[in-house]
JSON list of C-alpha atoms in Angstrom, two decimals:
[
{"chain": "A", "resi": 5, "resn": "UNK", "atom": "CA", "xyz": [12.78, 68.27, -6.91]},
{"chain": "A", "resi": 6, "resn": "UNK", "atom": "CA", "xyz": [12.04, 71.37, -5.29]},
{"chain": "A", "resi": 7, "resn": "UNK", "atom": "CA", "xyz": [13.65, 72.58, -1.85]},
{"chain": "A", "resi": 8, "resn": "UNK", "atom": "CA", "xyz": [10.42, 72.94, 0.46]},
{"chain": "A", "resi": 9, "resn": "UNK", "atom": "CA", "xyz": [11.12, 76.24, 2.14]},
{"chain": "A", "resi": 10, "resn": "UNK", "atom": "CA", "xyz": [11.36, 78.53, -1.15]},
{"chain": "A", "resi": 11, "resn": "UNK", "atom": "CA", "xyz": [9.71, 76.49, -3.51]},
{"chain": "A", "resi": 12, "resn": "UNK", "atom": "CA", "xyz": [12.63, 76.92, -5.94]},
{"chain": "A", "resi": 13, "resn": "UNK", "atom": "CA", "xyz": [14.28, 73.76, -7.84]},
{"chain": "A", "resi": 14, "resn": "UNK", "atom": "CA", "xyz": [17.26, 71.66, -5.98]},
{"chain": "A", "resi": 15, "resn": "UNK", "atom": "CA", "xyz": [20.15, 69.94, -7.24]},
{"chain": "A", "resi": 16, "resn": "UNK", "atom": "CA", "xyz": [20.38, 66.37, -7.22]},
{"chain": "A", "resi": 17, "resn": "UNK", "atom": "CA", "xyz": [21.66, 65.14, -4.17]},
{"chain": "A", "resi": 18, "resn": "UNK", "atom": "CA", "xyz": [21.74, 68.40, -2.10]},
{"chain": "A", "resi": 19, "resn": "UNK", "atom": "CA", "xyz": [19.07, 67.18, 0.20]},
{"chain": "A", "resi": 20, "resn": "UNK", "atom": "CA", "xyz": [22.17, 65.45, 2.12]},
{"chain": "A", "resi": 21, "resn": "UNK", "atom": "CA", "xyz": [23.69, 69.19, 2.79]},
{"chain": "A", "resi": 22, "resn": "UNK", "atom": "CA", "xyz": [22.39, 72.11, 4.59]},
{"chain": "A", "resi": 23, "resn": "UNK", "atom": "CA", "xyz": [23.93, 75.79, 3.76]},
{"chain": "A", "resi": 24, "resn": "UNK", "atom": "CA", "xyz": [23.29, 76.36, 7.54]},
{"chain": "A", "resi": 25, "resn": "UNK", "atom": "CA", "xyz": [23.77, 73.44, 8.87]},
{"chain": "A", "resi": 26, "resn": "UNK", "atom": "CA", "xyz": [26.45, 71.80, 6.77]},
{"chain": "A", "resi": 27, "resn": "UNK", "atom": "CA", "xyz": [26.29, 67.89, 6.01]},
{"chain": "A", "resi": 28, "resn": "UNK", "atom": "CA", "xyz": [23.14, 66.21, 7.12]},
{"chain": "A", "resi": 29, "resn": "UNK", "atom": "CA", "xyz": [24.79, 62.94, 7.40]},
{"chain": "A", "resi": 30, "resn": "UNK", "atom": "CA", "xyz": [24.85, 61.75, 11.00]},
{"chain": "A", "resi": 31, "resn": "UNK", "atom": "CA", "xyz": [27.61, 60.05, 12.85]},
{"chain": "A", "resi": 32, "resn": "UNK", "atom": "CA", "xyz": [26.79, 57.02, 13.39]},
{"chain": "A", "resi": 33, "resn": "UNK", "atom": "CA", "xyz": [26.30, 56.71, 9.07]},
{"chain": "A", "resi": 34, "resn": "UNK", "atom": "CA", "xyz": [29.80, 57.49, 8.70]},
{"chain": "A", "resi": 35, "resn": "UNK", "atom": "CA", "xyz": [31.26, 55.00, 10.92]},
{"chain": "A", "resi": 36, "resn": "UNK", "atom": "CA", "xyz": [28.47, 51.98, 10.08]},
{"chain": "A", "resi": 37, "resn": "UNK", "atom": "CA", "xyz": [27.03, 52.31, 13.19]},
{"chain": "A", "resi": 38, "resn": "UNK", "atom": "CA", "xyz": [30.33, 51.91, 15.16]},
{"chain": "A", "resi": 39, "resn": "UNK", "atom": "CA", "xyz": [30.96, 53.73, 17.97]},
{"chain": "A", "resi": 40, "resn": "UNK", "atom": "CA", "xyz": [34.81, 51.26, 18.85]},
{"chain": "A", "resi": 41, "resn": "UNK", "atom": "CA", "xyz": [37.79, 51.69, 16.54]},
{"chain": "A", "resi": 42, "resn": "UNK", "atom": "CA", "xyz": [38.30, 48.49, 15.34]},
{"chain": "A", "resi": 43, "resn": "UNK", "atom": "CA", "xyz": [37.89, 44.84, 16.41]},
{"chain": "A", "resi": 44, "resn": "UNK", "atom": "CA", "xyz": [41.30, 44.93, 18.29]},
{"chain": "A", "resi": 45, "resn": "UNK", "atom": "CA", "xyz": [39.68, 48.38, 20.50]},
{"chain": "A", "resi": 46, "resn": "UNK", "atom": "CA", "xyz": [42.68, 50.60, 20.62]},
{"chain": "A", "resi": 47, "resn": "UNK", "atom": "CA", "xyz": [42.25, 54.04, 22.30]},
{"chain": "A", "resi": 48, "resn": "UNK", "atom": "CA", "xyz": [43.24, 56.53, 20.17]},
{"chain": "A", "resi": 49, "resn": "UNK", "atom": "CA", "xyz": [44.10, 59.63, 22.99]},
{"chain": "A", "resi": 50, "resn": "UNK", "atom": "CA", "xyz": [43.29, 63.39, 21.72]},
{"chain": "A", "resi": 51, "resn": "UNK", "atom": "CA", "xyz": [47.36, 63.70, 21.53]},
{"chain": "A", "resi": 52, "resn": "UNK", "atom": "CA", "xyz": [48.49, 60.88, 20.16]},
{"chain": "A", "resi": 53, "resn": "UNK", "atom": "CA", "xyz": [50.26, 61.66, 16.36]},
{"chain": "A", "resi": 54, "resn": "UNK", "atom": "CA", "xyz": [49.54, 60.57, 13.54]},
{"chain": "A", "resi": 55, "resn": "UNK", "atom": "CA", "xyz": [51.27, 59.97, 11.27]},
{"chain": "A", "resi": 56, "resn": "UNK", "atom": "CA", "xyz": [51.10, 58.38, 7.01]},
{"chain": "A", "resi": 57, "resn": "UNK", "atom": "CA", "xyz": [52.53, 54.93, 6.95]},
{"chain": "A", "resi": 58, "resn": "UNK", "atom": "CA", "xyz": [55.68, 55.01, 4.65]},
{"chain": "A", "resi": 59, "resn": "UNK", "atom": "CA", "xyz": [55.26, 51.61, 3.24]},
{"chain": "A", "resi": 60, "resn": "UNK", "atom": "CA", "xyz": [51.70, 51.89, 2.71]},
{"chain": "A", "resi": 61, "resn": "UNK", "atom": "CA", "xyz": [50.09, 50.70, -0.50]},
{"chain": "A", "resi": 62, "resn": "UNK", "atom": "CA", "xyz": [50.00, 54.20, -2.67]},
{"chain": "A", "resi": 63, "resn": "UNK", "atom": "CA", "xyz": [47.02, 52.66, -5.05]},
{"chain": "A", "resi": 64, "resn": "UNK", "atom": "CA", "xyz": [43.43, 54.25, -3.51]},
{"chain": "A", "resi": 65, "resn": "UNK", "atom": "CA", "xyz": [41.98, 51.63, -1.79]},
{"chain": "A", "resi": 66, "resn": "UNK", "atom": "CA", "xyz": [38.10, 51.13, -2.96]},
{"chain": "A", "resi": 67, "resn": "UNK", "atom": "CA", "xyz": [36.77, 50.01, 1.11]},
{"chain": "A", "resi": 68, "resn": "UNK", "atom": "CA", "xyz": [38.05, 53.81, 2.11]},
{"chain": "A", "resi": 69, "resn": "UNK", "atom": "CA", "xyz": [35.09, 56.07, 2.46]},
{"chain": "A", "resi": 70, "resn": "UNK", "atom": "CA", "xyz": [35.48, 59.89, 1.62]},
{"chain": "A", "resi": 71, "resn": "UNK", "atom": "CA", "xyz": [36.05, 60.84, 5.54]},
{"chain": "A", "resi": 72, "resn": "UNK", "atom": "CA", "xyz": [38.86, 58.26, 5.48]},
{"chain": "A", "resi": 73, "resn": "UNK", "atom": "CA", "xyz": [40.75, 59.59, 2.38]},
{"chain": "A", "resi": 74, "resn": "UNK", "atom": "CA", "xyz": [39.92, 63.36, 3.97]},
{"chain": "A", "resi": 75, "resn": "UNK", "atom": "CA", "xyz": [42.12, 61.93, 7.28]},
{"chain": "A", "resi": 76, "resn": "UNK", "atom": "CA", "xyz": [44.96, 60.81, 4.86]},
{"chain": "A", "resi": 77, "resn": "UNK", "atom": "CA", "xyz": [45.05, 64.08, 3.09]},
{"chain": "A", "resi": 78, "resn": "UNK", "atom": "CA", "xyz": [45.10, 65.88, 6.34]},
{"chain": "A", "resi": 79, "resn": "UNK", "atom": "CA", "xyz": [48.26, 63.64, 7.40]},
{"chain": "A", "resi": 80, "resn": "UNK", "atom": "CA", "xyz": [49.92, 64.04, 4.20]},
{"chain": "A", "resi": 81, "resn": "UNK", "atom": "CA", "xyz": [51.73, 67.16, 4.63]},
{"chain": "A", "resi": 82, "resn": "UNK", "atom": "CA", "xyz": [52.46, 66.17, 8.53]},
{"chain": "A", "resi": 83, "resn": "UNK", "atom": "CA", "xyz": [52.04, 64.29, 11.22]},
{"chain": "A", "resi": 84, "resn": "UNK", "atom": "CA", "xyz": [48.69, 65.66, 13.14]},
{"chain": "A", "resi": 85, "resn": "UNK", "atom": "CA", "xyz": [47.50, 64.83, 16.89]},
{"chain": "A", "resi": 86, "resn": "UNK", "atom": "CA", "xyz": [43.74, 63.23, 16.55]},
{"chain": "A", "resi": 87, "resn": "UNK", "atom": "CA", "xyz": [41.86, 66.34, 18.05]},
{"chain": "A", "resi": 88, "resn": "UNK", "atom": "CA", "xyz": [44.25, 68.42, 14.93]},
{"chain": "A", "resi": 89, "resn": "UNK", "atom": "CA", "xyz": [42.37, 65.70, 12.42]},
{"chain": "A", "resi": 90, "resn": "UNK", "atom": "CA", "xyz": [38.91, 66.19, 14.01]},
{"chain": "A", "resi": 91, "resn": "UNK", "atom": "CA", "xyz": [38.93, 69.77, 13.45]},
{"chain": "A", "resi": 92, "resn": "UNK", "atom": "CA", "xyz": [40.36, 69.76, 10.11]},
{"chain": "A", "resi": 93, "resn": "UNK", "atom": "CA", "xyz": [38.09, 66.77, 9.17]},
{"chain": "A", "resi": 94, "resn": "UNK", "atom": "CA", "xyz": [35.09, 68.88, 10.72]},
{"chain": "A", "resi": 95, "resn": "UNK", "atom": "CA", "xyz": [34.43, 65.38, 12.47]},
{"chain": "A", "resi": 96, "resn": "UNK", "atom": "CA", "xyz": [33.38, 63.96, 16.10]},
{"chain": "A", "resi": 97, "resn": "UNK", "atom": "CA", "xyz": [36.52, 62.83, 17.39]},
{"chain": "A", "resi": 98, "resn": "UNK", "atom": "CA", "xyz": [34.56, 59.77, 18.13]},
{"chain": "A", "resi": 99, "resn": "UNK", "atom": "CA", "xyz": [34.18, 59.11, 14.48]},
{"chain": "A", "resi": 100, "resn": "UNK", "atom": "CA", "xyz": [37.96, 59.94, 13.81]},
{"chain": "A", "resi": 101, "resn": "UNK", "atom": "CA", "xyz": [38.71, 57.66, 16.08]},
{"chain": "A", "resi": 102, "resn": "UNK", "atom": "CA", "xyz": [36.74, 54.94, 14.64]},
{"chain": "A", "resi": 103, "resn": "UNK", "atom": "CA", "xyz": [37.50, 55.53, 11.11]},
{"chain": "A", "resi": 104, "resn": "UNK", "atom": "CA", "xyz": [41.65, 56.55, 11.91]},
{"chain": "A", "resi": 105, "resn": "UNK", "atom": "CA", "xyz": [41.23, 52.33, 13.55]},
{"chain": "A", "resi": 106, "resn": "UNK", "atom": "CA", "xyz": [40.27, 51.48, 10.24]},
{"chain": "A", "resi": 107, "resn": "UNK", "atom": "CA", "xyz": [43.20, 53.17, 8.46]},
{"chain": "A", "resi": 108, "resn": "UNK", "atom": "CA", "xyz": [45.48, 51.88, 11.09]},
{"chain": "A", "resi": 109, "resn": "UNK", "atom": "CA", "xyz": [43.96, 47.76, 10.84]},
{"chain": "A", "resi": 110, "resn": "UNK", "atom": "CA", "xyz": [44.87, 48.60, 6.76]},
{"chain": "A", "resi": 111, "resn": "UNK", "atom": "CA", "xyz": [48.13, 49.66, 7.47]},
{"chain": "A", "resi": 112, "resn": "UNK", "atom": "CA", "xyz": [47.87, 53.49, 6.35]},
{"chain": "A", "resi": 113, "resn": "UNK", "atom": "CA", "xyz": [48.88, 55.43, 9.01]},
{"chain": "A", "resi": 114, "resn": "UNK", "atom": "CA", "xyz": [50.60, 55.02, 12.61]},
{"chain": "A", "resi": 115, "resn": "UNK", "atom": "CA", "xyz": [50.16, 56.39, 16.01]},
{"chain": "A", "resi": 116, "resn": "UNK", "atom": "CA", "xyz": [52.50, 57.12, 18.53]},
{"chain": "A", "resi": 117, "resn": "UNK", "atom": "CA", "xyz": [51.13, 57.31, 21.93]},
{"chain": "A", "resi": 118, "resn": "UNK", "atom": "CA", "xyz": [51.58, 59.58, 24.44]},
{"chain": "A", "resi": 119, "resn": "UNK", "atom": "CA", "xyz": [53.78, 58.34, 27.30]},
{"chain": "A", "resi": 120, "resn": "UNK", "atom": "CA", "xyz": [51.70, 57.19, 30.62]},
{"chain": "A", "resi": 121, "resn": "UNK", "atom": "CA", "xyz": [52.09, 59.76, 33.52]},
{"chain": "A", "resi": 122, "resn": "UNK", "atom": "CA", "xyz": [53.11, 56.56, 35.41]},
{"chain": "A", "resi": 123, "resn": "UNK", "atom": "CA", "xyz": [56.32, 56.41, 33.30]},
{"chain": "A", "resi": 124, "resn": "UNK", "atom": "CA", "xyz": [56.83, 60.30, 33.32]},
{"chain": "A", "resi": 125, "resn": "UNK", "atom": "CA", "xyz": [60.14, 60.99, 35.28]},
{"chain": "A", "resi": 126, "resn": "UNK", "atom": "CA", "xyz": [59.39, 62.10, 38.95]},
{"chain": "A", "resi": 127, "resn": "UNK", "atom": "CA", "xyz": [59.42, 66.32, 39.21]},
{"chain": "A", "resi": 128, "resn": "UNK", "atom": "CA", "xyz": [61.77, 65.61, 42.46]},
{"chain": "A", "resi": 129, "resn": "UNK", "atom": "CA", "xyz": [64.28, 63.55, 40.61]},
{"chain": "A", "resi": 130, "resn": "UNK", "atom": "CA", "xyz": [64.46, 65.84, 38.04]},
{"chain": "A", "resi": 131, "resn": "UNK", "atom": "CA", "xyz": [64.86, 69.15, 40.48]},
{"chain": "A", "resi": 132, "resn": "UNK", "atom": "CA", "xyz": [68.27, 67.17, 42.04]},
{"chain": "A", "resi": 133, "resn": "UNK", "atom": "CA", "xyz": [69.44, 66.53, 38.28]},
{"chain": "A", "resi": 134, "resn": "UNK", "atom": "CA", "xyz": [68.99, 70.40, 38.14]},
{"chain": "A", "resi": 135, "resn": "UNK", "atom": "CA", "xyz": [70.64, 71.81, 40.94]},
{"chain": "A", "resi": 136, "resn": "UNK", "atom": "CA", "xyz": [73.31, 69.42, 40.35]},
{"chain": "A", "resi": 137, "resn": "UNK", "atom": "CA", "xyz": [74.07, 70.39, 36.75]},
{"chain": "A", "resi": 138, "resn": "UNK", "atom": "CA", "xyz": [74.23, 74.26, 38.50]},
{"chain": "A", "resi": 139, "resn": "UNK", "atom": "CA", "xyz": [76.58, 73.19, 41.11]},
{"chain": "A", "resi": 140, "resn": "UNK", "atom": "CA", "xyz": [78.77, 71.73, 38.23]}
]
């Protein structure tokens, strides 16, 4: 095979990367065409963590594609928010999303959301605990 703008020979499967551009594999290849995490459609928010499943199986599971093992490395050394794993993964969050549902459905990693502004203390209430921790 020869690369067609300089005519000179080309390895074996380097029509799938781009110096330039980087990968040539689109999106929508890496996640199968899904564009939901999972059949149960959890929202995975850009600062919810991350984090390696302690009792998850340690034997390399053969369904996990490379972009999926890439997210587990990332997490390995700690927990990471999902927009941390999209830029290390050099990934769409939309496709960390879908693929970090797929790790979480196989019991590899959890999430801990971030808490609802609804549930966030109110910034009055917590002006009175103020002053009256001064006044003590």
């Amino acid at each position: 095979m020869t690369d067609e703008t300089t005519g000179a020979p080309r390895e074996p499967g380097s029509q799938w990367y781009d110096h330039e551009a980087g990968p040539l594999v689109r999106p929508y290849a890496v996640t199968g065409g899904r564009t939901a995490p999972g059949p149960s459609g959890v929202r995975f928010d850009l600062i919810a963590l991350v984090t390696l499943d302690p009792a998850a199986p340690a034997g390399d599971d053969p369904a996990l594609g490379p972009e999926h093992r890439a997210l587990i490395d990332l997490c390995r050394p700690e927990t990471q928010s999902v927009a941390e794993l999209a830029a290390g993964a050099d990934l769409p969050v939309g496709v960390v999303r879908v693929l970090l549902g797929d790790l979480l459905e196989r019991g590899r990693v959890t999430v801990s959301r971030p808490v609802p502004p609804a549930q966030l203390p109110d910034e009055r209430v917590l002006r009175e605990v103020i002053a009256g921790l001064r006044a003590l």
